Coordinates of C-alpha atoms and ligand atoms in Angstrom, one line a residue:
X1 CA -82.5 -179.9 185.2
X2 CA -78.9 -178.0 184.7
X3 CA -78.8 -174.6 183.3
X4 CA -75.8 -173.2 181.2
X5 CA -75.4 -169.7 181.7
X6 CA -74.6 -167.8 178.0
X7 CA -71.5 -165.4 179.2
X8 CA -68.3 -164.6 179.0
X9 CA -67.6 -164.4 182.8
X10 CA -64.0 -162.9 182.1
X11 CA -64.9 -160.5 179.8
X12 CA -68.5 -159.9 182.4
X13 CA -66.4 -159.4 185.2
X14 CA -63.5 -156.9 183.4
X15 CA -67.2 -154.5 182.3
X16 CA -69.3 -154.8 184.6
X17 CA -68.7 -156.4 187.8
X18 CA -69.5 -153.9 191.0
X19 CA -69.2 -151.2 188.0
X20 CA -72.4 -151.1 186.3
X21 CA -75.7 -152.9 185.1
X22 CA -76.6 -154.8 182.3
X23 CA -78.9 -156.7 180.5
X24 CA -77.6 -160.2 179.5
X25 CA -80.6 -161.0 176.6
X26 CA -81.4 -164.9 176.5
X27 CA -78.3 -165.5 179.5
X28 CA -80.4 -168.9 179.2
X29 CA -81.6 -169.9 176.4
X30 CA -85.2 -171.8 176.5
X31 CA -85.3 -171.5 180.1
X32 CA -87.5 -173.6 181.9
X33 CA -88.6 -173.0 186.0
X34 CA -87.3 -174.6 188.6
X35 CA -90.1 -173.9 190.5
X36 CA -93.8 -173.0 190.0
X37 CA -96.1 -170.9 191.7
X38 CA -97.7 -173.0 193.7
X39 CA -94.5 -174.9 195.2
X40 CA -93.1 -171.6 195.7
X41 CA -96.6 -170.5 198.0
X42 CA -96.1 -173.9 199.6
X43 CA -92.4 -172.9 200.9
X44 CA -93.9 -169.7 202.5
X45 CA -95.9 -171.8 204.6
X46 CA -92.8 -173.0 206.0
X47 CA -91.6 -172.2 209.6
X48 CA -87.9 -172.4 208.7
X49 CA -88.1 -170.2 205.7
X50 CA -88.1 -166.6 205.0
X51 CA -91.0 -165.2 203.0
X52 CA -93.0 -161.5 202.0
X53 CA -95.7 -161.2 200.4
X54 CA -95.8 -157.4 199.3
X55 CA -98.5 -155.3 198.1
X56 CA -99.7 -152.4 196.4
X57 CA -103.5 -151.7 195.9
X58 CA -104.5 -148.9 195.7
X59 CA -101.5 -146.9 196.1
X60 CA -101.1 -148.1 199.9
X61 CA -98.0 -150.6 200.4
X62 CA -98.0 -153.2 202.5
X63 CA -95.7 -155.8 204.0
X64 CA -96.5 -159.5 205.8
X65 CA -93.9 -162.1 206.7
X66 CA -94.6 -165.3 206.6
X67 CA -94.8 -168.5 207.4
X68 CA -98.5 -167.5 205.5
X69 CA -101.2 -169.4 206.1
X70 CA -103.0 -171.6 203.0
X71 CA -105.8 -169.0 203.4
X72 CA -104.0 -166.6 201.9
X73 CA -103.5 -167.8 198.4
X74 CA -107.5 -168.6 198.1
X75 CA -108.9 -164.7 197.4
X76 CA -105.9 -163.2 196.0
X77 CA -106.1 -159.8 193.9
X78 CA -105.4 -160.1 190.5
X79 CA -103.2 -157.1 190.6
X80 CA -100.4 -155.4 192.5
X81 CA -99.0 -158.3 194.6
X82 CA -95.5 -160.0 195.1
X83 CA -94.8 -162.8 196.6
X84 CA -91.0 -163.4 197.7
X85 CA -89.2 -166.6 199.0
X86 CA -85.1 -166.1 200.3
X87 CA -82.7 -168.7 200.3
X88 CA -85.1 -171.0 198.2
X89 CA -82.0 -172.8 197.2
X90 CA -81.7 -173.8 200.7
X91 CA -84.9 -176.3 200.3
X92 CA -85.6 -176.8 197.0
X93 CA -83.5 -179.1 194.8
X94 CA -84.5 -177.6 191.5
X95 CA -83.6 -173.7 192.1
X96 CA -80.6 -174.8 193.7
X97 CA -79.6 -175.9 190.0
X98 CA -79.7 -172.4 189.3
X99 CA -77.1 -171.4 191.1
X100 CA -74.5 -174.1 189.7
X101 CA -73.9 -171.9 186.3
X102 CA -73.0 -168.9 188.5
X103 CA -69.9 -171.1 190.1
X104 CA -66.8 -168.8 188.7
X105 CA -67.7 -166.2 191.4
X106 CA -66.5 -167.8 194.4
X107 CA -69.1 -168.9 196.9
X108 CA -67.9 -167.2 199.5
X109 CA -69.4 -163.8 198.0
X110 CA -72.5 -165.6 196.9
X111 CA -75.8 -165.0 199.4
X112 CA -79.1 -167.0 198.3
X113 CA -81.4 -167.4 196.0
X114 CA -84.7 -165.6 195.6
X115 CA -88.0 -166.3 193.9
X116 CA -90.7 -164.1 193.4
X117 CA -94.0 -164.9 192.2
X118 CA -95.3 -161.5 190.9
X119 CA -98.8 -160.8 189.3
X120 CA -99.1 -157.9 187.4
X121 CA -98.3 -154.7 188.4
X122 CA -96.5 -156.5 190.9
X123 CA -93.3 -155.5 192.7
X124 CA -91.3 -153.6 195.4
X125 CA -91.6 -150.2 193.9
X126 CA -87.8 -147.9 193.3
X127 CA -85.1 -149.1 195.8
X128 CA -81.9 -149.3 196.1
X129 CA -80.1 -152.9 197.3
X130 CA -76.3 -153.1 198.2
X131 CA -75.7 -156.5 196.8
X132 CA -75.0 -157.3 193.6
X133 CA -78.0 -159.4 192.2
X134 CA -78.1 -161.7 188.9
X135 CA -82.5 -161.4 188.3
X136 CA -83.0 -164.1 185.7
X137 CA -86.6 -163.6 184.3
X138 CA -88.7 -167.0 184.5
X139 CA -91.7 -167.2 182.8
X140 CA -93.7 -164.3 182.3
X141 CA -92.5 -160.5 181.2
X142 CA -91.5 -158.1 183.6
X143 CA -90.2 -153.9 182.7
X144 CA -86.7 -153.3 184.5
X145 CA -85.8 -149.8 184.9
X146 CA -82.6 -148.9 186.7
X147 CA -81.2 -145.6 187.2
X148 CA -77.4 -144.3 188.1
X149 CA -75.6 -145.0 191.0
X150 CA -76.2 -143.5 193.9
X151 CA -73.9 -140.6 194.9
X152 CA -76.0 -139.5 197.6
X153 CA -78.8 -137.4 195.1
X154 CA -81.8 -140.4 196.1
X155 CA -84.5 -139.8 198.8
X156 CA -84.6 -142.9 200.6
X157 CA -88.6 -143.6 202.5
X158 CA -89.6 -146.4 204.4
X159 CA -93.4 -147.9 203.3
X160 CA -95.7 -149.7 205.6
X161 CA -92.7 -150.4 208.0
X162 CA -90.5 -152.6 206.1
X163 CA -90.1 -151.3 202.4
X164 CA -86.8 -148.8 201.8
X165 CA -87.9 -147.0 198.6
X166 CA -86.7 -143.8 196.9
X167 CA -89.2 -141.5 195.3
X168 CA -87.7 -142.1 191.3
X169 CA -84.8 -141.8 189.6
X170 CA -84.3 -141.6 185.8
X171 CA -82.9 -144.3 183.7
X172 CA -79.8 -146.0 182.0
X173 CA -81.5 -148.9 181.5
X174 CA -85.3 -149.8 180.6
X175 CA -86.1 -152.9 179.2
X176 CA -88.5 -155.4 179.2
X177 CA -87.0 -159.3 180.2
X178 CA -88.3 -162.0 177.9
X179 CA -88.0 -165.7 180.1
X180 CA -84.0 -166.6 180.2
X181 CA -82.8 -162.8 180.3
X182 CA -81.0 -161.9 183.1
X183 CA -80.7 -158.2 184.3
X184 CA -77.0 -157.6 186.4
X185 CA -77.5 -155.0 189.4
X186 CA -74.8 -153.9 191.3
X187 CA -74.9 -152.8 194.5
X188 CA -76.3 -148.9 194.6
X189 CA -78.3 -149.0 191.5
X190 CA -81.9 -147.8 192.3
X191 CA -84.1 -150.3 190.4
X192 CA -87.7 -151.1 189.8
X193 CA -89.6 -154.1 188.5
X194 CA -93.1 -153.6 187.1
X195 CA -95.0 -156.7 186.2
X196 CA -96.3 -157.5 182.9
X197 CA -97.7 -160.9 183.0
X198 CA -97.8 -163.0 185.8
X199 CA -94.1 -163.7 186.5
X200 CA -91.4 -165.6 188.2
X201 CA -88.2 -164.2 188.6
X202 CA -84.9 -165.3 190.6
X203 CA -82.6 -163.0 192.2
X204 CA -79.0 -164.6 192.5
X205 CA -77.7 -162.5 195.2
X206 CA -73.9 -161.9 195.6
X207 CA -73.1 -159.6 199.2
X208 CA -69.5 -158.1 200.0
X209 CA -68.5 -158.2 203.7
X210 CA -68.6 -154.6 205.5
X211 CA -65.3 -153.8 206.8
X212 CA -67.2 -153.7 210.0
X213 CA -68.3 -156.8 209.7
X214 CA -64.9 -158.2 209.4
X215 CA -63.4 -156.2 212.6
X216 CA -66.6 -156.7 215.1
X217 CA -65.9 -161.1 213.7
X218 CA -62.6 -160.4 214.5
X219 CA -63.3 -159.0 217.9
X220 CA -65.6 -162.1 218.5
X221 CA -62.9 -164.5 217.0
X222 CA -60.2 -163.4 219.7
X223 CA -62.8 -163.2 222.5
X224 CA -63.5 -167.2 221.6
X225 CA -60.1 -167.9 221.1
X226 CA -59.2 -166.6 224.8
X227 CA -56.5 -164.4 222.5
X228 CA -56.0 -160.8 223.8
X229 CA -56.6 -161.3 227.2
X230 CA -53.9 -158.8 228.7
X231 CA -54.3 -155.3 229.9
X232 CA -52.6 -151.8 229.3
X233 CA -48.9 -152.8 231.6
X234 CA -47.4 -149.4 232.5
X235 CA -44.7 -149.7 234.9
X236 CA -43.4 -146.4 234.0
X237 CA -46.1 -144.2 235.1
X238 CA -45.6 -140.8 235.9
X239 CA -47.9 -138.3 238.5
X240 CA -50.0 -135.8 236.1
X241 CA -51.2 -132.4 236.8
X242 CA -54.7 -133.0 234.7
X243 CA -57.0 -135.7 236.4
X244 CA -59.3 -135.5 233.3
X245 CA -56.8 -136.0 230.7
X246 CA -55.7 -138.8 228.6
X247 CA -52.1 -138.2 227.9
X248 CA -50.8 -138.7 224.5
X249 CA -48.1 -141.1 225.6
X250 CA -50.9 -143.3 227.1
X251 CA -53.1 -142.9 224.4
X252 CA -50.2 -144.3 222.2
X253 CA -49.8 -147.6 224.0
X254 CA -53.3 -148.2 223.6
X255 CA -53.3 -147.2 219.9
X256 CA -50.7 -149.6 219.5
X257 CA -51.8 -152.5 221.8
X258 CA -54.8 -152.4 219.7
X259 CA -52.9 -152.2 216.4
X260 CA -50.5 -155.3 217.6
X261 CA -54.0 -157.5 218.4
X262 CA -54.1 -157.1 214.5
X263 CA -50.6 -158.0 213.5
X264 CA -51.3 -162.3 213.5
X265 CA -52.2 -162.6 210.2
X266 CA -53.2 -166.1 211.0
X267 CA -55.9 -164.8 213.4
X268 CA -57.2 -162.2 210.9
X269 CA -57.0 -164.8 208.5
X270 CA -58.6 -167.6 210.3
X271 CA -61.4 -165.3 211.7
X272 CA -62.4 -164.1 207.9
X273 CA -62.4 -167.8 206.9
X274 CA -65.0 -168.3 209.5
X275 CA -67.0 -165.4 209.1
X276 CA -67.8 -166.0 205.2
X277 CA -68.5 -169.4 206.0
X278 CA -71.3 -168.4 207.7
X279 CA -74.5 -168.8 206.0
X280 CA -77.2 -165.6 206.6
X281 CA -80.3 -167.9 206.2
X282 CA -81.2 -170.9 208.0
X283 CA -80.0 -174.1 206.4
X284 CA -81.8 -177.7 206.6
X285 CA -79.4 -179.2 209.1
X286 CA -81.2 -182.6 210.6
X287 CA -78.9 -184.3 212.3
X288 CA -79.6 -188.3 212.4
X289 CA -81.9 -189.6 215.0
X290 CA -78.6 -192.0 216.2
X291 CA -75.1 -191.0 215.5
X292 CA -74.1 -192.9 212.1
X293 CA -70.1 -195.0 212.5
X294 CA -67.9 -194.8 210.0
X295 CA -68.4 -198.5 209.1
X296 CA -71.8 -197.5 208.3
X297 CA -70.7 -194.7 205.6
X298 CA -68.0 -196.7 204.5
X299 CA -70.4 -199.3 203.4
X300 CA -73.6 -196.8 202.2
X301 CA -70.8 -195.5 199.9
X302 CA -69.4 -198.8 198.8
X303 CA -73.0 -199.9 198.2
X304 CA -73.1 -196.8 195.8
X305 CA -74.8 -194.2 198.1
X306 CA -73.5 -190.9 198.2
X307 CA -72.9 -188.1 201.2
X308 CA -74.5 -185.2 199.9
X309 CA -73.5 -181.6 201.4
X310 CA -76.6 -179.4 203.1
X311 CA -77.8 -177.3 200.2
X312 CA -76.3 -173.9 200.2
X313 CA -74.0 -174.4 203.3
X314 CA -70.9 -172.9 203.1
X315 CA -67.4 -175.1 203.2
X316 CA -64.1 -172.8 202.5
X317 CA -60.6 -173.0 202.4
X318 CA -57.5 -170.2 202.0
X319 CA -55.7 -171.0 199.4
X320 CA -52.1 -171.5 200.3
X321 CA -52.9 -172.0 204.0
X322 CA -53.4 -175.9 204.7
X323 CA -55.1 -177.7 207.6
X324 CA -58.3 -175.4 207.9
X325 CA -61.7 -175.9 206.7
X326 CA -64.5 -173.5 207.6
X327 CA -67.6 -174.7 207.8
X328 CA -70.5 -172.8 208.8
X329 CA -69.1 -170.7 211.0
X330 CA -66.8 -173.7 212.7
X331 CA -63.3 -174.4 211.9
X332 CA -61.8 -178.1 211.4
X333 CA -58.5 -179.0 210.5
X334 CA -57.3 -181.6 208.0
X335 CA -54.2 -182.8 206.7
X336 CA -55.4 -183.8 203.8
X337 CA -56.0 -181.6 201.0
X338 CA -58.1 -184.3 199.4
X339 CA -60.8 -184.2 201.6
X340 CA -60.7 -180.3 201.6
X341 CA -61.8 -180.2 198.0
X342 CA -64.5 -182.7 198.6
X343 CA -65.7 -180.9 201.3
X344 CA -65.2 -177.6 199.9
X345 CA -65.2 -178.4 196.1
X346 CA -68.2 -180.6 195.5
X347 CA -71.5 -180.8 196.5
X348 CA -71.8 -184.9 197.1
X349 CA -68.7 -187.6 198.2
X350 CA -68.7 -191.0 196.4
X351 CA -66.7 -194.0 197.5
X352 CA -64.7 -193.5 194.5
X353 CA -63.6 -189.7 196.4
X354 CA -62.9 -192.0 199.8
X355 CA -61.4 -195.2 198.7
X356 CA -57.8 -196.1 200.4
X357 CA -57.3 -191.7 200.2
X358 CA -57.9 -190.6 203.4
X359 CA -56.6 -191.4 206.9
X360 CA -58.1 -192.4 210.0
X361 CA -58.4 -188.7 211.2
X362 CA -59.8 -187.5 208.0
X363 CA -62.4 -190.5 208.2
X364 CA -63.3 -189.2 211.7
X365 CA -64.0 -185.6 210.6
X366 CA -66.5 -187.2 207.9
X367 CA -68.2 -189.0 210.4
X368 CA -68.5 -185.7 213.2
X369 CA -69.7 -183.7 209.7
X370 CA -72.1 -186.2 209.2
X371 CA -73.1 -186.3 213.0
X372 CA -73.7 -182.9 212.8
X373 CA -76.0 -183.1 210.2
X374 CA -73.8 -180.7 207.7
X375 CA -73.5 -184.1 205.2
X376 CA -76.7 -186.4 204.9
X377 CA -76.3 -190.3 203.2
X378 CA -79.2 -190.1 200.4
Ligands
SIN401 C1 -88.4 -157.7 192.5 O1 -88.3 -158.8 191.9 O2 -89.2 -156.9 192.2 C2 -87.5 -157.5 193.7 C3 -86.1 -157.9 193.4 C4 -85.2 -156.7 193.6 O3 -85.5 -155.6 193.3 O4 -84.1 -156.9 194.2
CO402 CO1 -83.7 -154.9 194.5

C-alpha cells in the first residue's frame, strides 16, 4: 500500500520546520494501517527489536522492555496501557511504506519509525523529546496537547526508572487526531497523548546530530584512519621557574595542533558521511549462507529478480564529492556515479539499473554489498 502525504513540504518547511508544531488535518486522506495490533504484539516478541510496554493504572507508571512474552497480551487491562515498537520500519514491509511520502527531508536526518498500540487512557504522560516527530494518527482517536518550547521553565522527573516526564505545561495546541491526521513536534515541545479509543499511531522520527556527536565521530574517525598520530615537537624549549604551570606559549601549540587536526575538510567531511550513515537500531542484516558470484546476480537480475536494499539502512553520498559511498557506518568508493544513486537513491536494483553501465569494480562492490548481507536477491 503507498501513502501520499497531503502537504506543501516547501511551504511546511519555510513555517514550521524545527520552529513550531502543527496539526496537518487529514495529512492522509482515508488512511488505512500498515500494521494491526496483533502483528505489532508479535514484533515485540522479537529478540532483535526494540519494544515498551508502558503503563498507568492507578496512578503508578510503569516500564518493561521487551522481547515480551505471548503471556502478556492474554489478561491485559482495558485501560491505561501503551504498547511501543521502534524502528518497525526495519522489519515490517508495510510501515516501511510510510516512510516513502516523507522522502523530501533527506534520510540522513530521518531515525525510525514507531508504532504504538495504545488503549484508552493510554500513553507516556507530559514529556519533552528532542527529535522532531511526524505522529500520524491510525485508527482510533487520540487528544494531543502540546505546550511552548522549552526555555528552561519545565520540571523534568523520571517515573518507574525509565520515563522522563515534566509535571504539565499549558497549551498552544489541543486537538483531537481523527485517522490520517498528522501532529508535527519539534524537538523541545512538551507533549502529551491521551487515548480515546483504542489507537494506533506512528511516530516518524527525524534526529539532528549533536555537535558532540560529530567531534567525539571525528576523534574516532582519525584514531581508525591511523591520522593524527604525532606528538607536541618542541625543539625550542626554554627552562621555567613554575613546575606547575602550563605556559601560554605551550598551551598555544596545543590549541593549535588540535585546531590543525580539524583543518582537512576531507576528513571532517568523510567522518560526517560515516557517522549519519549509521543506523541507531538494529537492521535485518542476514548475510547468505555461501557467498553469492556475480554471475549469479547477474543472472537473478536478468531472469527479472531484483536486489532489494536492507529496510531502513542508510546509503549516502556528498554531493559534489565523488568516489564515496557510506554505508552503515563503512565507507566504499566508486567511480561511478551510477551505482551511487542506486545504492544511495533507490531502495531495489533491476537489470535494467546494471545492464552494460557499470565496470568490473563497480560489479565487485555489488557483490561484497551483497556478501555482506546490506542487499538481499528476492
Ligand atoms: C505516544 O504516542 O504517546 C508517544 C509518542 C511521543 O510522545 O513521542
Ligand atoms: Co514524545
Amino acid at each position: 500500500m503507498s501513502y501520499s502525504l497531503n502537504i506543501n513540504m516547501e511551504d511546511f518547511l519555510a513555517n514550521y520546520w524545527h520552529k513550531k508544531p502543527t496539526i496537518i488535518k487529514a495529512g492522509f486522506s482515508n488512511f488505512i494501517d500498515p500494521i494491526s495490533p496483533d502483528e505489532l504484539a508479535g514484533l515485540s516478541m522479537e529478540d532483535e527489536i526494540d519494544s515498551r510496554f508502558i503503563s498507568h493504572q492507578e496512578g503508578n507508571w510503569s516500564v518493561e522492555h521487551g522481547p515480551f512474552e505471548g503471556s502478556l497480551f492474554e489478561n491485559l487491562p482495558q485501560t491505561h496501557w501503551q504498547l511501543v515498537v521502534q524502528a518497525c520500519n526495519h522489519w515490517h514491509a508495510g510501515t516501511a511504506e510510510l516512510v516513502q511520502p516523507f522522502k523530501a527531508l533527506p534520510q540522513w536526518l530521518f531515525d525510525d519509525l514507531m508504532v504504538c498500540y495504545s488503549a484508552p487512557q493510554g500513553g507516556v504522560g507530559p514529556h519533552i523529546d528532542q527529535y522532531d516527530v511526524f505522529i500520524v494518527q491510525g485508527s482510533g482517536k487520540r487528544h494531543w496537547r502540546v505546550g511552548a518550547r522549552d526555555e528552561g521553565q519545565y520540571q523534568e522527573s523520571i517515573q518507574a526508572g525509565a520515563l522522563r516526564q515534566i509535571t504539565g505545561f499549558d497549551a498552544i495546541i489541543d486537538q483531537v487526531l481523527m485517522p490520517g491526521d498528522i501532529l508535527y513536534i519539534p524537538p523541545g515541545f512538551p507533549h502529551e497523548g491521551d487515548t480515546l479509543e483504542p489507537s494506533m499511531s506512528y511516530s516518524v522520527g527525524f534526529r539532528s546530530p549533536k555537535e558532540r556527536e560529530l567531534l567525539s565521530h571525528f576523534a574516532d574517525y582519525m584514531i581508525a584512519n591511523d591520522k593524527g598520530d604525532k606528538h607536541l615537537h618542541n625543539p625550542g624549549m626554554k627552562p621555567q621557574t613554575k613546575y606547575g604551570e602550563i605556559q601560554t606559549s605551550d598551551l598555544d601549540k596545543m590549541t593549535a595542533m588540535l585546531r590543525s587536526a580539524l583543518q582537512s575538510d576531507n576528513d571532517i567531511h568523510n567522518s560526517i558521511g560515516a557517522l549519519l550513515s549509521q543506523s541507531r537500531h538494529q537492521l535485518d542484516i542476514i548475510e547468505p549462507d555461501t557467498p553469492v558470484t556475480a554471475i549469479e546476480i547477474q543472472s537473478h537480475l536478468k531472469d527479472l529478480g531484483f536486489l532489494h536494499k536492507v529496510s531502513g539502512l542508510k546509503a549516502l553520498y556528498l554531493q559534489n564529492a565523488a568516489s564515496c559511498v557510506y554505508i552503515n557506518g563503512e565507507t566504499y568508493h566508486t567511480e561511478s556515479e551510477h551505482l551511487m544513486d542506486l545504492l544511495c537513491n533507490q531502495t531495489q536494483i533491476s537489470y535494467h539499473d546494471i545492464q552494460s553501465k557499470l565496470a568490473q569494480a563497480d560489479i565487485e562492490l555489488l557483490v561484497s554489498l551483497v556478501n555482506a548481507g546490506l542487499w538481499y536477491l528476492d
